[in-house]
Coordinates of C-alpha atoms in Angstrom, one line a residue:
M1 CA 13.1 -16.1 -16.9
T2 CA 11.2 -16.4 -20.2
A3 CA 11.3 -20.2 -20.1
R4 CA 9.9 -20.2 -16.5
I5 CA 7.1 -17.8 -17.5
T6 CA 6.3 -20.0 -20.5
I7 CA 6.1 -23.1 -18.3
W8 CA 3.9 -21.2 -15.8
W9 CA 1.6 -20.0 -18.6
L10 CA 1.1 -23.5 -19.9
A11 CA 0.4 -24.8 -16.4
C12 CA -2.0 -22.0 -15.9
M13 CA -3.9 -22.8 -19.2
V14 CA -4.3 -26.4 -17.9
W15 CA -5.6 -25.1 -14.6
I16 CA -8.0 -22.7 -16.2
W17 CA -9.5 -25.4 -18.5
W18 CA -9.7 -27.9 -15.6
A19 CA -11.4 -25.4 -13.2
T20 CA -13.8 -23.7 -15.6
H21 CA -14.7 -25.7 -18.7
R22 CA -17.7 -27.3 -17.0
F23 CA -18.7 -24.0 -15.4
S24 CA -18.5 -21.1 -17.8
T25 CA -16.7 -20.5 -21.1
P26 CA -16.6 -16.7 -20.8
L27 CA -15.0 -17.1 -17.4
M28 CA -12.4 -19.5 -18.9
L29 CA -11.6 -17.0 -21.7
F30 CA -11.4 -14.1 -19.2
T31 CA -9.0 -16.0 -16.9
A32 CA -6.8 -17.1 -19.8
A33 CA -6.6 -13.4 -20.9
A34 CA -5.5 -12.4 -17.4
A35 CA -2.8 -15.1 -17.4
T36 CA -1.6 -13.9 -20.8
V37 CA -1.4 -10.3 -19.7
F38 CA 0.5 -11.3 -16.6
A39 CA 3.0 -13.3 -18.6
L40 CA 3.5 -10.4 -21.1
L41 CA 4.0 -7.9 -18.3
L42 CA 6.7 -10.0 -16.8
T43 CA 8.5 -10.6 -20.0
R44 CA 8.2 -7.2 -21.8
S45 CA 8.2 -4.6 -19.0
A46 CA 10.0 -3.7 -15.8
P47 CA 8.3 -3.1 -12.4
D48 CA 9.2 0.6 -12.4
S49 CA 5.8 2.2 -12.1
T50 CA 2.8 1.8 -9.8
V51 CA 0.5 1.2 -12.9
T52 CA 2.7 -1.7 -14.0
R53 CA 2.8 -3.2 -10.6
L54 CA -0.9 -2.9 -10.0
G55 CA -1.6 -4.3 -13.4
A56 CA 0.7 -7.3 -12.8
Y57 CA -0.9 -7.8 -9.4
L58 CA -4.4 -7.8 -10.7
A59 CA -3.5 -10.0 -13.7
G60 CA -1.7 -12.5 -11.5
L61 CA -4.5 -12.5 -9.0
L62 CA -7.2 -13.2 -11.6
A63 CA -5.1 -15.9 -13.3
N64 CA -5.1 -17.8 -10.1
E65 CA -8.3 -16.9 -8.4
A66 CA -10.9 -15.9 -11.1
P67 CA -12.4 -19.4 -11.3
G68 CA -13.1 -19.4 -7.6
M69 CA -14.3 -15.8 -7.6
G70 CA -16.7 -16.6 -10.4
Y71 CA -18.0 -19.6 -8.6
A72 CA -18.5 -17.5 -5.4
V73 CA -20.2 -14.6 -7.2
S74 CA -22.6 -16.9 -9.1
S75 CA -23.8 -18.4 -5.8
L76 CA -25.4 -15.0 -5.0
L77 CA -27.4 -14.8 -8.2
P78 CA -31.1 -15.7 -8.2
G79 CA -31.7 -19.3 -8.9
H80 CA -28.2 -20.3 -8.1
H81 CA -27.4 -22.3 -5.0
L82 CA -24.1 -23.4 -3.6
G83 CA -24.7 -27.1 -3.3
Q84 CA -22.9 -29.4 -1.0
V85 CA -19.3 -30.0 -2.2
P86 CA -18.2 -33.6 -1.7
A87 CA -14.6 -34.3 -0.9
S88 CA -12.9 -36.2 -3.8
A89 CA -9.5 -37.1 -5.2
E90 CA -10.1 -34.8 -8.2
Q91 CA -10.8 -31.9 -5.9
L92 CA -7.6 -32.6 -4.0
L93 CA -5.6 -32.8 -7.2
M94 CA -7.1 -29.5 -8.4
T95 CA -6.1 -27.9 -5.1
C96 CA -2.5 -29.2 -5.4
W97 CA -2.3 -27.8 -8.9
A98 CA -3.7 -24.5 -7.8
A99 CA -1.3 -24.4 -4.8
A100 CA 1.7 -25.1 -7.1
L101 CA 0.5 -22.4 -9.5
A102 CA 0.1 -19.8 -6.7
V103 CA 3.6 -20.5 -5.4
G104 CA 5.0 -20.4 -8.9
T105 CA 3.3 -17.0 -9.4
Y106 CA 4.9 -15.7 -6.2
L107 CA 8.3 -16.9 -7.2
L108 CA 8.1 -15.5 -10.7
V109 CA 7.1 -12.1 -9.3
R110 CA 9.9 -12.2 -6.7
S111 CA 12.4 -12.9 -9.5
W112 CA 11.0 -10.1 -11.6
V113 CA 11.0 -7.5 -8.9
T114 CA 14.4 -8.4 -7.3
S115 CA 16.1 -8.6 -10.7
S116 CA 15.1 -5.0 -11.2
T117 CA 15.8 -3.6 -7.7
Q118 CA 18.4 -6.1 -6.4
D119 CA 17.1 -5.6 -2.8
R120 CA 16.7 -9.1 -1.6
Q121 CA 17.8 -9.7 1.9
P122 CA 20.2 -12.5 2.8
A123 CA 18.5 -15.7 4.2
I124 CA 19.1 -16.6 7.8
P125 CA 19.8 -20.2 9.1
W126 CA 16.8 -22.5 8.6
R127 CA 16.4 -23.4 12.2
Q128 CA 16.1 -19.8 13.2
A129 CA 13.7 -19.2 10.3
A130 CA 11.6 -22.2 11.3
G131 CA 11.3 -20.9 14.9
I132 CA 10.3 -17.5 13.9
G133 CA 7.9 -18.8 11.2
A134 CA 6.3 -21.2 13.7
T135 CA 5.7 -18.3 16.1
V136 CA 4.1 -16.3 13.3
A137 CA 2.0 -19.3 12.2
L138 CA 0.6 -19.7 15.7
A139 CA -0.2 -16.0 15.9
Y140 CA -2.0 -16.3 12.6
V141 CA -4.0 -19.3 13.8
A142 CA -5.1 -17.3 16.9
A143 CA -6.1 -14.4 14.7
M144 CA -8.2 -16.6 12.4
L145 CA -9.9 -18.2 15.4
L146 CA -10.7 -14.8 16.8
S147 CA -12.0 -13.6 13.4
Q148 CA -14.3 -16.7 13.2
K149 CA -15.7 -16.0 16.7
A150 CA -16.2 -12.3 15.7
W151 CA -18.0 -13.6 12.6
Q152 CA -20.3 -15.8 14.6
L153 CA -21.0 -13.0 17.1
G154 CA -21.9 -10.6 14.2
Q155 CA -24.3 -13.2 12.8
T156 CA -26.0 -13.5 16.2
V157 CA -26.2 -9.8 16.8
L158 CA -27.3 -8.8 13.3
G159 CA -29.6 -11.8 12.7
V160 CA -27.7 -13.1 9.7
E161 CA -28.2 -16.8 8.9
D162 CA -25.3 -19.2 9.3
T163 CA -24.2 -20.3 5.8
S164 CA -20.9 -22.0 6.4
Y165 CA -19.1 -23.7 3.6
P166 CA -21.4 -26.6 2.6
Q167 CA -19.1 -29.6 2.9
A168 CA -21.0 -32.7 1.9
P169 CA -21.3 -35.5 4.5
G170 CA -19.0 -38.4 4.3
Q171 CA -17.1 -41.1 6.1
L172 CA -13.4 -41.5 7.0
G173 CA -12.2 -41.4 3.4
A174 CA -14.0 -38.1 2.8
L175 CA -12.6 -36.7 6.0
V176 CA -9.1 -37.5 5.0
L177 CA -9.6 -35.9 1.5
A178 CA -11.2 -32.9 3.0
M179 CA -8.4 -32.4 5.5
A180 CA -5.7 -32.7 2.8
T181 CA -7.6 -30.3 0.5
S182 CA -8.3 -27.7 3.3
A183 CA -4.7 -27.8 4.5
L184 CA -3.5 -26.6 1.1
A185 CA -5.8 -23.6 1.1
G186 CA -3.1 -21.4 2.7
L187 CA -0.7 -22.2 -0.2
V188 CA -3.5 -21.4 -2.7
E189 CA -4.5 -18.0 -1.2
E190 CA -1.7 -16.4 0.8
P191 CA 1.1 -16.2 -1.8
V192 CA -1.4 -14.4 -4.2
Y193 CA -3.5 -12.3 -1.9
V194 CA -0.7 -11.0 0.4
G195 CA 2.6 -12.3 -0.9
L196 CA 2.3 -10.4 -4.2
V197 CA 1.3 -7.2 -2.4
V198 CA 4.5 -7.3 -0.3
L199 CA 6.7 -8.0 -3.4
F200 CA 5.2 -5.2 -5.5
W201 CA 5.1 -2.7 -2.6
P202 CA 7.9 -3.8 -0.3
R203 CA 8.1 -0.8 2.1
L204 CA 5.8 -0.8 5.0
S205 CA 4.4 2.6 6.0
R206 CA 1.2 4.0 7.5
R207 CA 0.5 5.8 4.3
T208 CA 0.6 2.7 2.1
F209 CA -0.6 0.0 4.4
I210 CA -4.3 0.9 4.5
P211 CA -4.8 1.1 0.8
L212 CA -2.8 -2.1 0.3
A213 CA -4.9 -3.9 3.0
L214 CA -8.1 -2.6 1.3
L215 CA -6.8 -4.0 -2.0
S216 CA -5.9 -7.4 -0.6
G217 CA -9.0 -7.7 1.6
T218 CA -11.4 -6.7 -1.1
A219 CA -9.9 -9.3 -3.5
R220 CA -10.1 -11.9 -0.8
S221 CA -13.7 -11.1 0.0
V222 CA -14.8 -11.9 -3.5
I223 CA -13.7 -15.5 -3.3
H224 CA -15.5 -15.8 0.0
L225 CA -18.9 -14.4 -1.0
Y226 CA -20.4 -17.8 -0.9
Y227 CA -20.8 -17.2 2.9
A228 CA -23.5 -14.7 2.0
A229 CA -25.4 -17.1 -0.4
G230 CA -28.9 -18.0 0.5
T231 CA -29.4 -15.5 3.3
D232 CA -32.5 -13.3 3.6
R233 CA -30.3 -10.3 4.5
M234 CA -27.8 -10.7 1.6
V235 CA -26.5 -7.1 1.5
L236 CA -25.7 -7.2 5.2
A237 CA -24.1 -10.6 4.9
I238 CA -21.9 -9.4 2.0
A239 CA -20.8 -6.4 4.1
M240 CA -19.9 -8.8 6.9
V241 CA -17.9 -10.9 4.5
M242 CA -16.0 -7.8 3.3
L243 CA -15.2 -6.6 6.9
W244 CA -14.1 -10.1 7.9
C245 CA -11.8 -10.4 4.9
L246 CA -10.4 -6.9 5.4
A247 CA -9.5 -7.7 9.0
W248 CA -8.1 -11.1 7.9
S249 CA -5.9 -9.7 5.1
S250 CA -4.7 -6.8 7.3
V251 CA -3.3 -9.2 9.9
A252 CA -1.8 -11.5 7.2
L253 CA -0.3 -8.5 5.4
Y254 CA 1.2 -7.1 8.5
L255 CA 2.8 -10.4 9.5
V256 CA 4.3 -10.9 6.0
Y257 CA 5.6 -7.3 6.0
R258 CA 7.3 -7.9 9.4
T259 CA 8.8 -11.3 8.5
R260 CA 9.4 -10.8 4.8
T261 CA 8.2 -14.3 4.1
V262 CA 4.8 -15.8 3.3
W263 CA 5.1 -19.4 4.4
P264 CA 4.2 -18.9 8.1
V265 CA 0.8 -17.4 7.2
A266 CA 0.2 -20.1 4.7
L267 CA 1.0 -22.7 7.4
G268 CA -1.2 -21.0 9.9
H269 CA -4.1 -20.8 7.4
G270 CA -3.7 -24.6 6.7
L271 CA -3.7 -25.4 10.4
S272 CA -6.8 -23.4 11.1
N273 CA -8.6 -25.2 8.2
L274 CA -7.5 -28.6 9.6
F275 CA -9.3 -28.0 12.8
A276 CA -12.4 -26.6 10.9
C277 CA -12.6 -30.0 9.1
L278 CA -13.0 -31.8 12.4
H279 CA -16.3 -30.0 12.9
G280 CA -17.6 -31.0 9.5
P281 CA -20.5 -33.3 8.7
F282 CA -18.5 -36.5 8.7
Q283 CA -19.8 -39.7 10.1
V284 CA -16.9 -41.9 11.1
E285 CA -16.7 -45.0 13.2
E286 CA -14.7 -44.9 16.4
T287 CA -11.7 -47.0 15.4
P288 CA -7.9 -46.7 15.9
L289 CA -7.5 -45.5 12.3
T290 CA -10.1 -42.8 12.9
Y291 CA -8.3 -41.6 16.0
A292 CA -5.0 -41.6 14.2
V293 CA -6.5 -39.4 11.4
M294 CA -8.2 -37.0 13.8
I295 CA -5.0 -36.5 15.8
I296 CA -3.1 -35.2 12.8
P297 CA -4.1 -31.5 13.4
F298 CA -3.0 -31.7 17.0
L299 CA 0.3 -33.3 16.1
A300 CA 0.9 -30.6 13.5
V301 CA 0.3 -27.9 16.0
F302 CA 2.5 -29.7 18.6
V303 CA 5.4 -29.6 16.2
V304 CA 4.8 -26.0 15.4
V305 CA 4.7 -25.1 19.1
L306 CA 8.0 -26.9 19.7
F307 CA 9.7 -24.7 17.1
A308 CA 8.0 -21.6 18.5
L309 CA 9.1 -22.4 22.0
K310 CA 12.7 -22.9 20.8
D311 CA 12.5 -19.5 19.1
L312 CA 11.0 -18.0 22.3
A313 CA 13.8 -19.6 24.4
A314 CA 16.4 -18.1 22.1
R315 CA 14.9 -14.6 22.4
I316 CA 14.8 -14.9 26.2
S317 CA 18.4 -16.0 26.1
R318 CA 19.5 -13.1 24.0
V319 CA 18.0 -10.7 26.6
V320 CA 19.1 -12.5 29.8
D321 CA 22.6 -13.7 28.8
P322 CA 24.1 -10.2 28.5
I323 CA 22.7 -9.2 31.8
V324 CA 24.1 -12.3 33.5
A325 CA 27.4 -11.8 31.8
R326 CA 27.7 -8.2 33.1
R327 CA 26.5 -8.8 36.7
W328 CA 28.0 -12.3 37.3
P329 CA 30.9 -12.7 34.9
H330 CA 32.3 -15.5 36.9
L331 CA 29.3 -17.7 36.1
V332 CA 29.9 -17.4 32.3
Q333 CA 32.9 -18.9 30.6
N334 CA 34.7 -17.1 27.8
D335 CA 33.3 -19.4 25.1
D336 CA 29.8 -18.6 26.5
L337 CA 30.5 -14.9 26.3
E338 CA 31.5 -15.1 22.7
A339 CA 28.3 -17.2 21.9
T340 CA 26.2 -14.6 23.8
A341 CA 27.7 -11.8 21.7
E342 CA 27.0 -13.6 18.5
R343 CA 23.4 -14.2 19.6
H344 CA 23.0 -10.6 20.5
V345 CA 24.3 -9.4 17.1
S346 CA 21.8 -11.7 15.4
V347 CA 18.8 -10.4 17.3
K348 CA 17.6 -8.4 14.3
A349 CA 18.1 -11.2 11.8
W350 CA 14.4 -12.1 11.8
K351 CA 13.6 -9.0 9.8
H352 CA 15.5 -10.4 6.9
L353 CA 13.8 -13.7 6.5
D354 CA 13.5 -15.0 3.0
T355 CA 11.4 -17.8 1.5

């Protein structure tokens, strides 16, 4: 465990320097301090108290997200403007590094918590996990699309200017880089904002869900404050960002609690971002290569839908097969009856998914 934490800390130092050295030295030092506190908590304490868990959550969150948070907050300051961000290979590499760091943070916390409590659930077969995860991912995509529509409606009703993320115009190469970078956003955000919450506070209850959703949603809203930059009604725009992120994180948190795994919401987040890229300011020629690139999001959703339909068919079969076996036993062979019984026994296995 100590060796893994040391490797994580070194990787985090590289990420912090890479993300902040051209932006703000105080932010770099602050983020490095958060990463150090996180590493010390995991090596020298046990997750036995709420204070320790909250401290580890905040330290891990800031170690991963403080550079982006600082950038978003600075866009609100007078004289600061969020310029157009061009898609680039360096940005893609930074996003890959950030995604690996976020996943590593999640895995370290999972080892820290489960080594103390020994409450990990057994994994289920990967095909069943894939089907359930695909269903959850599609539900998350739908929730994100609805939240975006609600955001647009709120802007119209309240008279808040549209300040969508300012992706710089580009051609096909820029579109490919932007799609690859955006697809990784789920891995950058979800393991930290909601995955860590479920690991630190694993029991879902009405009493704890609301404060945990507020914690996760408030943290997520900070990194998305750039949506309020440059508006005439900034306070109202910030309030809209916070409400949007609170609803967003509440859905994600509920889905992760129900499935006990974070990858479906990360996948759904990435799929939603892929489609958002298609509406970006890219000027591409109508060529076969362009069509091949633009069809990637649809192919990805098609594959996810196939797994989800397979899971849906299995669920229907688990309900229908016992009824058929009782009413028309002559239609079902003995082998089929045994298989039906096995499927019926495994109906609750989805609750014990593990990443």
